[in-house]
Amino acid sequence: MGNVYRLKQLGDFEGKYVKLAAGIAVGGGASAMTMQNDKGVVISLSGVGQGVDFRLAVSGMDVTLVK
């Protein structure tokens, strides 16, 4: 599951996202990570389940909308 914050217009969703908060593992198989792009859009991901683990490469992650 995830939430998106500070999205003013759809075009702002695209871009390179880098880690804003370190990925964490929480008891019971939960994991969470927060990342932000250069336009200030923040994506917060969380999941629950055995083996759930979010990791982001040091170089970040590129997001592109397909039209």
PDB file of C-alpha atoms in Angstrom, residues 6-56:
ATOM      1  CA  ARG A   6       2.509  17.129  -2.269  1.00  0.00           C
ATOM      2  CA  LEU A   7       1.241  16.246  -5.769  1.00  0.00           C
ATOM      3  CA  LYS A   8       0.012  19.508  -7.316  1.00  0.00           C
ATOM      4  CA  GLN A   9      -0.364  18.304 -10.902  1.00  0.00           C
ATOM      5  CA  LEU A  10      -0.090  14.870 -12.526  1.00  0.00           C
ATOM      6  CA  GLY A  11       3.098  15.771 -14.431  1.00  0.00           C
ATOM      7  CA  ASP A  12       4.890  16.309 -11.112  1.00  0.00           C
ATOM      8  CA  PHE A  13       4.578  12.574 -10.352  1.00  0.00           C
ATOM      9  CA  GLU A  14       7.287  11.748 -12.908  1.00  0.00           C
ATOM     10  CA  GLY A  15      10.934  12.056 -12.008  1.00  0.00           C
ATOM     11  CA  LYS A  16      13.768  10.459 -10.089  1.00  0.00           C
ATOM     12  CA  TYR A  17      12.832   9.434  -6.552  1.00  0.00           C
ATOM     13  CA  VAL A  18      15.456   9.132  -3.840  1.00  0.00           C
ATOM     14  CA  LYS A  19      15.160   7.822  -0.310  1.00  0.00           C
ATOM     15  CA  LEU A  20      13.754  10.402   2.086  1.00  0.00           C
ATOM     16  CA  ALA A  21      13.555   8.028   5.052  1.00  0.00           C
ATOM     17  CA  ALA A  22      15.404   4.763   5.385  1.00  0.00           C
ATOM     18  CA  GLY A  23      13.504   1.571   4.714  1.00  0.00           C
ATOM     19  CA  ILE A  24      12.518  -0.057   7.965  1.00  0.00           C
ATOM     20  CA  ALA A  25      11.384  -3.506   8.917  1.00  0.00           C
ATOM     21  CA  VAL A  26       8.781  -3.699  11.627  1.00  0.00           C
ATOM     22  CA  GLY A  27       7.860  -6.789  13.639  1.00  0.00           C
ATOM     23  CA  GLY A  28       5.276  -9.086  12.129  1.00  0.00           C
ATOM     24  CA  GLY A  29       6.624  -8.823   8.575  1.00  0.00           C
ATOM     25  CA  ALA A  30       5.841  -5.126   7.987  1.00  0.00           C
ATOM     26  CA  SER A  31       8.143  -2.846   5.998  1.00  0.00           C
ATOM     27  CA  ALA A  32       8.033   0.858   5.070  1.00  0.00           C
ATOM     28  CA  MET A  33       9.943   3.363   2.917  1.00  0.00           C
ATOM     29  CA  THR A  34       9.513   7.042   1.989  1.00  0.00           C
ATOM     30  CA  MET A  35      10.996   8.636  -1.129  1.00  0.00           C
ATOM     31  CA  GLN A  36      10.821  12.061  -2.800  1.00  0.00           C
ATOM     32  CA  ASN A  37      11.443  13.421  -6.296  1.00  0.00           C
ATOM     33  CA  ASP A  38      12.986  16.734  -7.374  1.00  0.00           C
ATOM     34  CA  LYS A  39       9.518  18.339  -7.638  1.00  0.00           C
ATOM     35  CA  GLY A  40       8.787  17.646  -3.961  1.00  0.00           C
ATOM     36  CA  VAL A  41       6.344  14.768  -4.515  1.00  0.00           C
ATOM     37  CA  VAL A  42       6.607  12.212  -1.721  1.00  0.00           C
ATOM     38  CA  ILE A  43       5.677   8.514  -1.968  1.00  0.00           C
ATOM     39  CA  SER A  44       5.331   6.531   1.231  1.00  0.00           C
ATOM     40  CA  LEU A  45       5.140   2.744   0.781  1.00  0.00           C
ATOM     41  CA  SER A  46       4.214   0.180   3.390  1.00  0.00           C
ATOM     42  CA  GLY A  47       3.419  -3.494   3.272  1.00  0.00           C
ATOM     43  CA  VAL A  48       2.634  -6.358   5.579  1.00  0.00           C
ATOM     44  CA  GLY A  49       3.503  -9.955   4.906  1.00  0.00           C
ATOM     45  CA  GLN A  50       6.205 -12.491   5.309  1.00  0.00           C
ATOM     46  CA  GLY A  51       9.269 -11.499   3.300  1.00  0.00           C
ATOM     47  CA  VAL A  52       8.114  -7.916   2.624  1.00  0.00           C
ATOM     48  CA  ASP A  53      11.144  -5.644   2.267  1.00  0.00           C
ATOM     49  CA  PHE A  54      11.416  -2.368   0.323  1.00  0.00           C
ATOM     50  CA  ARG A  55      14.835  -1.373  -0.977  1.00  0.00           C
ATOM     51  CA  LEU A  56      15.794   1.509  -3.237  1.00  0.00           C
TER      52      LEU A  56
END
